[in-house]
Amino acid sequence: MSTTLDLDAPLTAKTVDLGAQAPTKLAAVGLTSYRDVLGYLPRRYEDRRALPDFGNLVDGETATVSGTVMSRVGNRSRRGLHVFRAGMTDGRGQRLTAVWFNQPWLEKQVFPGVRLILSGRVKRQGSRLELAVQGFEVDDDSESLSFNRIVGIYPTTQGLSQAYLRRAAKRLLDALPTLPDYLQRSILEANDLVSLDRAMRSGHFPESEEALAAALRRLKFDDFLFLQLALLRSRDPGRVARSFEVRQEYLDDFKALLPFSLTEHQESALQEILADLTAPRQMARLLQGDVGSGKTAVAAAAIYVVVRNGAQAALMAPTEILARQHFLNLQQYLFPLGVRMELLTGTLTAGERRAARERLASGEADFVVGTQALIQEGVAFADLGLAVIDEEHRFGVEQRRSLIKDLPDVLVMSATPIPRSLALTSYGDLDLTTIAGLPPGRVAVKTALVPATKRLEVYRFAWEQVKEGRQVYVVTPLIEESEALDEVLAATSLEADLRQILPSAARIGLLHGRLAGADKDAVMAAFRRHELDVLVSTTVIEVGVDVPNATVMVIENAERFGLAQLHQLRGRVGRGAHASHCVLVAGDASRKTRERLGALVKHADGFTIAELDLRLRGPGDIRGTRQSGLPELTIGDVVNDGEIIEAARALAERMLAADPELTAPWAARLVVELRRRSRAVMVREII
Ligand code: ADP
Ligand code: MG
């Protein structure tokens, strides 16, 4: 059956009678069409199938009850506090006094004869029973939508009651014929989904817990399905890139000069990348793995294959320091193979930059490493075949999309492990390759959590390590992120502090964001050459440097960092043959801090830590979808809906594989809904 009602009609058309005032009243929560009302789902649900008799209420507990007002009285205390009390009966002979503070307007709503549903804290003193009201509803509801059932609680504003919203939803649903579904029955069955019609009806008025769970599952699934379709389609599936030849000979040559053999994880990551290089469509892949998991080695193999095909490759790093680091690293792999490499950074002279550009333009150079800005602006490659983007900092979907558009095959490397559920949403426009675990032979970094009172001992230990020839990082958080001057202050005062604490022989260097690029480089270079023992820095400075001789990472005020960030910092040590240590100095001694930071002591794996971090801090604004016109999640939850996300992703991929442009008859309704959801966000964004 198809709907005969135009859901997109404005409420003012009054094709369904939701009450004379409906258009004005519902506009208060942003609802202007029937579709809006249908899609306006409860934010949470209360089980009101068996509300307790007053007699069963327990002192100190929070409870929801329903009853009728018998009497009421409002008072102002001597201190000016307004106290409003209503005597209630539950109709079964029990009484209770409901108490509200400082809400004098209640006198207009609460009077004898009115039925109320109340939630609050129970106070029982002998036979006196009180409820300190935290939330309540006037139950002016003749259709019994508000009690004796599982009841949805809608987001609302003052003056628009729950009962009113429920009634509006009910009248609309009653007037609606079966909602047409944009998913076929076979898809519903395969994914264990109820129909859209069932989901909508149960979402507003759940018949049971099971029906509610099934409804939410379907509605969440749709959230993620449309997001995935939009993300995957943003990749321009028709985009042709060239198809590289992957000869065994190239891989053999690469591996022959590699001082180790690739791990199983590296090998399978490489296979995924090589399959993309072989395929005629553009590669857009995220390669993620912990610091030191061996991403660079894998990327080097891909670069080599492209170069052997006669094409060029580029690696773009977010900063000068990191570009140099990558250059040195990759040189180890690629130089012996005869790859002609260039470094393109701001500290080269204009003449050197010009010469490098010319070699890239003529094809005399095979591979360039540089900062993004330098490579993006005006390098005319003879034949760029692969761009590797080191994403130490993250782009939003929109930025990434425009960057990738101008490039050939693209491999994004991230050393910030992200749980898969989040990666599939925030990086959903990319295919995902993960290197789990670390190469063999790496000694885990010993991590300790100490209170600030033990700081001196920490630095005594650090000094012992220095005396044994090792080096030390000390990192301090920014007090105020927005204030660049505070950053200097934080770093310089820590430096001054350390000059007091450590023996005068200690060679201490300082890095902070206000140093000029050349000065930063000079400090880093000195540290790398072991002309410095201790490097003090704020985290705005990427400590993204590989100094194998550095074995101690001290993090001051560690509680100010997220777990993932701490893990990232810890990854700066443990890169050489010596045992390494990470010391988290907790600036506060609270139990919460101890528990949170304790996770780092306990876990070494970046993905485990990222998962914990996500649970503790929520996904935040990582998706970067807001300004991009992508469908928004209405009830889908990145933290808890991993299984649904996987299923939706798989279905979206299958749909697009079957019909990249979604023009087949089966996709007709789906496309309409996809457009509607994508547009809805854009419109809201403009307002
Ligand atoms: P990432 O780029 O993920 O930080 P790298 O590729 O730079 O990791 O590798 C980190 C370190 O581990 C490097 O010193 C590298 O030589 C070494 N390494 C990489 N892969 C292996 C492996 N399969 N076996 C042994 N050592 C490896
Ligand atoms: Mg690396």
Short mmCIF file of N, CA, C and O in Angstrom, two decimals, residues 541-597:
data_model
loop_
_atom_site.label_atom_id
_atom_site.label_comp_id
_atom_site.label_asym_id
_atom_site.label_seq_id
_atom_site.Cartn_x
_atom_site.Cartn_y
_atom_site.Cartn_z
N ILE A 541 54.03 21.48 19.83
CA ILE A 541 55.16 21.03 19.03
C ILE A 541 54.97 19.55 18.80
O ILE A 541 54.85 18.79 19.74
N GLU A 542 54.93 19.15 17.56
CA GLU A 542 54.90 17.72 17.35
C GLU A 542 56.22 17.16 17.85
O GLU A 542 57.27 17.58 17.41
N VAL A 543 56.10 16.29 18.80
CA VAL A 543 57.32 15.64 19.22
C VAL A 543 57.47 14.44 18.28
O VAL A 543 58.03 13.43 18.63
N GLY A 544 56.93 14.59 17.10
CA GLY A 544 56.85 13.50 16.13
C GLY A 544 58.19 13.21 15.55
O GLY A 544 58.42 13.23 14.35
N VAL A 545 59.09 12.92 16.44
CA VAL A 545 60.46 12.77 16.00
C VAL A 545 60.95 11.44 16.50
O VAL A 545 60.51 10.94 17.52
N ASP A 546 61.85 10.91 15.76
CA ASP A 546 62.32 9.58 16.06
C ASP A 546 63.75 9.71 16.59
O ASP A 546 64.68 9.89 15.82
N VAL A 547 63.88 9.69 17.89
CA VAL A 547 65.22 9.73 18.48
C VAL A 547 65.36 8.46 19.33
O VAL A 547 64.95 8.44 20.48
N PRO A 548 65.90 7.40 18.74
CA PRO A 548 65.92 6.11 19.42
C PRO A 548 66.63 6.15 20.76
O PRO A 548 66.35 5.34 21.64
N ASN A 549 67.55 7.11 20.92
CA ASN A 549 68.29 7.17 22.18
C ASN A 549 67.48 7.79 23.32
O ASN A 549 67.88 7.72 24.47
N ALA A 550 66.34 8.39 23.00
CA ALA A 550 65.50 8.97 24.05
C ALA A 550 64.69 7.85 24.68
O ALA A 550 63.97 7.13 24.00
N THR A 551 64.84 7.69 25.99
CA THR A 551 64.20 6.55 26.65
C THR A 551 63.24 6.94 27.75
O THR A 551 62.61 6.08 28.35
N VAL A 552 63.17 8.24 28.05
CA VAL A 552 62.25 8.66 29.11
C VAL A 552 61.32 9.74 28.59
O VAL A 552 61.76 10.71 27.98
N MET A 553 60.03 9.56 28.82
CA MET A 553 59.04 10.57 28.50
C MET A 553 58.34 10.94 29.81
O MET A 553 57.67 10.11 30.40
N VAL A 554 58.58 12.16 30.26
CA VAL A 554 57.88 12.63 31.46
C VAL A 554 56.76 13.54 31.01
O VAL A 554 56.98 14.46 30.23
N ILE A 555 55.55 13.28 31.47
CA ILE A 555 54.42 14.14 31.09
C ILE A 555 53.86 14.80 32.35
O ILE A 555 53.34 14.14 33.25
N GLU A 556 54.05 16.11 32.41
CA GLU A 556 53.57 16.87 33.57
C GLU A 556 52.07 17.12 33.43
O GLU A 556 51.56 17.28 32.32
N ASN A 557 51.38 17.21 34.55
CA ASN A 557 49.93 17.43 34.54
C ASN A 557 49.23 16.54 33.53
O ASN A 557 48.43 16.99 32.71
N ALA A 558 49.55 15.28 33.62
CA ALA A 558 49.06 14.33 32.62
C ALA A 558 47.53 14.29 32.57
O ALA A 558 46.96 13.96 31.53
N GLU A 559 46.89 14.65 33.67
CA GLU A 559 45.42 14.59 33.69
C GLU A 559 44.79 15.54 32.69
O GLU A 559 43.62 15.42 32.36
N ARG A 560 45.55 16.50 32.20
CA ARG A 560 44.97 17.46 31.26
C ARG A 560 44.92 16.91 29.84
O ARG A 560 44.39 17.54 28.95
N PHE A 561 45.49 15.75 29.63
CA PHE A 561 45.49 15.17 28.28
C PHE A 561 44.46 14.07 28.15
O PHE A 561 44.11 13.42 29.12
N GLY A 562 44.00 13.87 26.93
CA GLY A 562 43.18 12.71 26.65
C GLY A 562 44.06 11.46 26.62
O GLY A 562 45.27 11.55 26.40
N LEU A 563 43.44 10.32 26.83
CA LEU A 563 44.21 9.07 26.85
C LEU A 563 44.91 8.82 25.52
O LEU A 563 46.07 8.41 25.48
N ALA A 564 44.21 9.11 24.44
CA ALA A 564 44.79 8.84 23.12
C ALA A 564 46.03 9.72 22.90
O ALA A 564 47.04 9.27 22.35
N GLN A 565 45.92 10.94 23.38
CA GLN A 565 47.05 11.85 23.22
C GLN A 565 48.25 11.41 24.06
O GLN A 565 49.40 11.46 23.62
N LEU A 566 47.96 10.95 25.25
CA LEU A 566 49.05 10.45 26.11
C LEU A 566 49.73 9.24 25.47
O LEU A 566 50.95 9.12 25.48
N HIS A 567 48.90 8.39 24.91
CA HIS A 567 49.46 7.20 24.26
C HIS A 567 50.37 7.62 23.10
O HIS A 567 51.44 7.06 22.89
N GLN A 568 49.91 8.63 22.39
CA GLN A 568 50.67 9.18 21.28
C GLN A 568 52.04 9.68 21.77
O GLN A 568 53.07 9.39 21.17
N LEU A 569 52.01 10.41 22.85
CA LEU A 569 53.27 10.94 23.40
C LEU A 569 54.18 9.80 23.85
O LEU A 569 55.39 9.82 23.62
N ARG A 570 53.59 8.84 24.49
CA ARG A 570 54.37 7.70 24.96
C ARG A 570 55.10 7.01 23.80
O ARG A 570 56.20 6.49 23.95
N GLY A 571 54.45 7.04 22.64
CA GLY A 571 55.03 6.39 21.47
C GLY A 571 56.33 7.03 20.99
O GLY A 571 57.00 6.50 20.12
N ARG A 572 56.67 8.19 21.56
CA ARG A 572 57.92 8.83 21.15
C ARG A 572 59.14 8.16 21.76
O ARG A 572 60.25 8.38 21.32
N VAL A 573 58.92 7.38 22.80
CA VAL A 573 60.05 6.62 23.33
C VAL A 573 59.83 5.14 23.02
O VAL A 573 58.79 4.75 22.50
N GLY A 574 60.81 4.34 23.35
CA GLY A 574 60.68 2.91 23.05
C GLY A 574 60.99 2.61 21.60
O GLY A 574 60.51 1.65 21.03
N ARG A 575 61.79 3.46 20.98
CA ARG A 575 62.07 3.28 19.56
C ARG A 575 63.46 2.70 19.31
O ARG A 575 63.84 2.47 18.19
N GLY A 576 64.19 2.53 20.38
CA GLY A 576 65.53 1.99 20.21
C GLY A 576 65.69 0.69 20.96
O GLY A 576 64.70 0.05 21.34
N ALA A 577 66.92 0.31 21.18
CA ALA A 577 67.19 -0.98 21.81
C ALA A 577 67.07 -0.92 23.33
O ALA A 577 66.94 -1.95 23.99
N HIS A 578 67.11 0.29 23.92
CA HIS A 578 67.12 0.41 25.37
C HIS A 578 65.71 0.38 25.95
O HIS A 578 64.76 0.81 25.32
N ALA A 579 65.63 -0.13 27.18
CA ALA A 579 64.34 -0.12 27.88
C ALA A 579 63.88 1.32 28.06
O ALA A 579 64.68 2.20 28.34
N SER A 580 62.59 1.56 27.85
CA SER A 580 62.08 2.92 27.91
C SER A 580 61.00 3.09 28.95
O SER A 580 60.33 2.13 29.34
N HIS A 581 60.82 4.35 29.35
CA HIS A 581 59.90 4.65 30.45
C HIS A 581 59.04 5.85 30.10
O HIS A 581 59.51 6.81 29.54
N CYS A 582 57.77 5.74 30.51
CA CYS A 582 56.89 6.89 30.39
C CYS A 582 56.36 7.16 31.79
O CYS A 582 55.83 6.27 32.44
N VAL A 583 56.56 8.38 32.27
CA VAL A 583 56.09 8.72 33.61
C VAL A 583 55.00 9.77 33.51
O VAL A 583 55.21 10.86 32.98
N LEU A 584 53.82 9.41 33.98
CA LEU A 584 52.70 10.35 33.99
C LEU A 584 52.66 11.00 35.35
O LEU A 584 52.46 10.33 36.36
N VAL A 585 52.89 12.29 35.39
CA VAL A 585 52.84 13.00 36.66
C VAL A 585 51.44 13.60 36.78
O VAL A 585 51.05 14.44 35.98
N ALA A 586 50.69 13.11 37.77
CA ALA A 586 49.31 13.57 37.93
C ALA A 586 49.28 14.83 38.79
O ALA A 586 49.77 14.83 39.92
N GLY A 587 48.74 15.88 38.25
CA GLY A 587 48.67 17.15 38.98
C GLY A 587 47.59 17.14 40.04
O GLY A 587 47.60 17.95 40.96
N ASP A 588 46.63 16.25 39.92
CA ASP A 588 45.66 16.13 41.00
C ASP A 588 45.58 14.67 41.42
O ASP A 588 45.92 13.77 40.66
N ALA A 589 45.15 14.48 42.67
CA ALA A 589 45.24 13.14 43.24
C ALA A 589 43.88 12.45 43.29
O ALA A 589 43.69 11.49 44.01
N SER A 590 42.94 12.95 42.50
CA SER A 590 41.60 12.39 42.60
C SER A 590 41.56 10.96 42.09
O SER A 590 42.39 10.54 41.29
N ARG A 591 40.57 10.24 42.57
CA ARG A 591 40.44 8.85 42.19
C ARG A 591 40.12 8.73 40.71
O ARG A 591 40.59 7.84 40.01
N LYS A 592 39.33 9.68 40.23
CA LYS A 592 38.94 9.66 38.82
C LYS A 592 40.17 9.75 37.92
O LYS A 592 40.32 9.01 36.96
N THR A 593 41.04 10.68 38.27
CA THR A 593 42.28 10.83 37.51
C THR A 593 43.09 9.55 37.55
O THR A 593 43.60 9.07 36.54
N ARG A 594 43.20 8.98 38.75
CA ARG A 594 44.00 7.77 38.89
C ARG A 594 43.43 6.64 38.04
O ARG A 594 44.16 5.90 37.39
N GLU A 595 42.11 6.53 38.05
CA GLU A 595 41.50 5.45 37.27
C GLU A 595 41.70 5.65 35.78
O GLU A 595 42.03 4.72 35.04
N ARG A 596 41.49 6.90 35.36
CA ARG A 596 41.58 7.19 33.93
C ARG A 596 43.02 6.96 33.44
O ARG A 596 43.26 6.25 32.48
N LEU A 597 43.97 7.56 34.13
CA LEU A 597 45.35 7.44 33.69
C LEU A 597 45.89 6.03 33.90
O LEU A 597 46.79 5.59 33.20
#
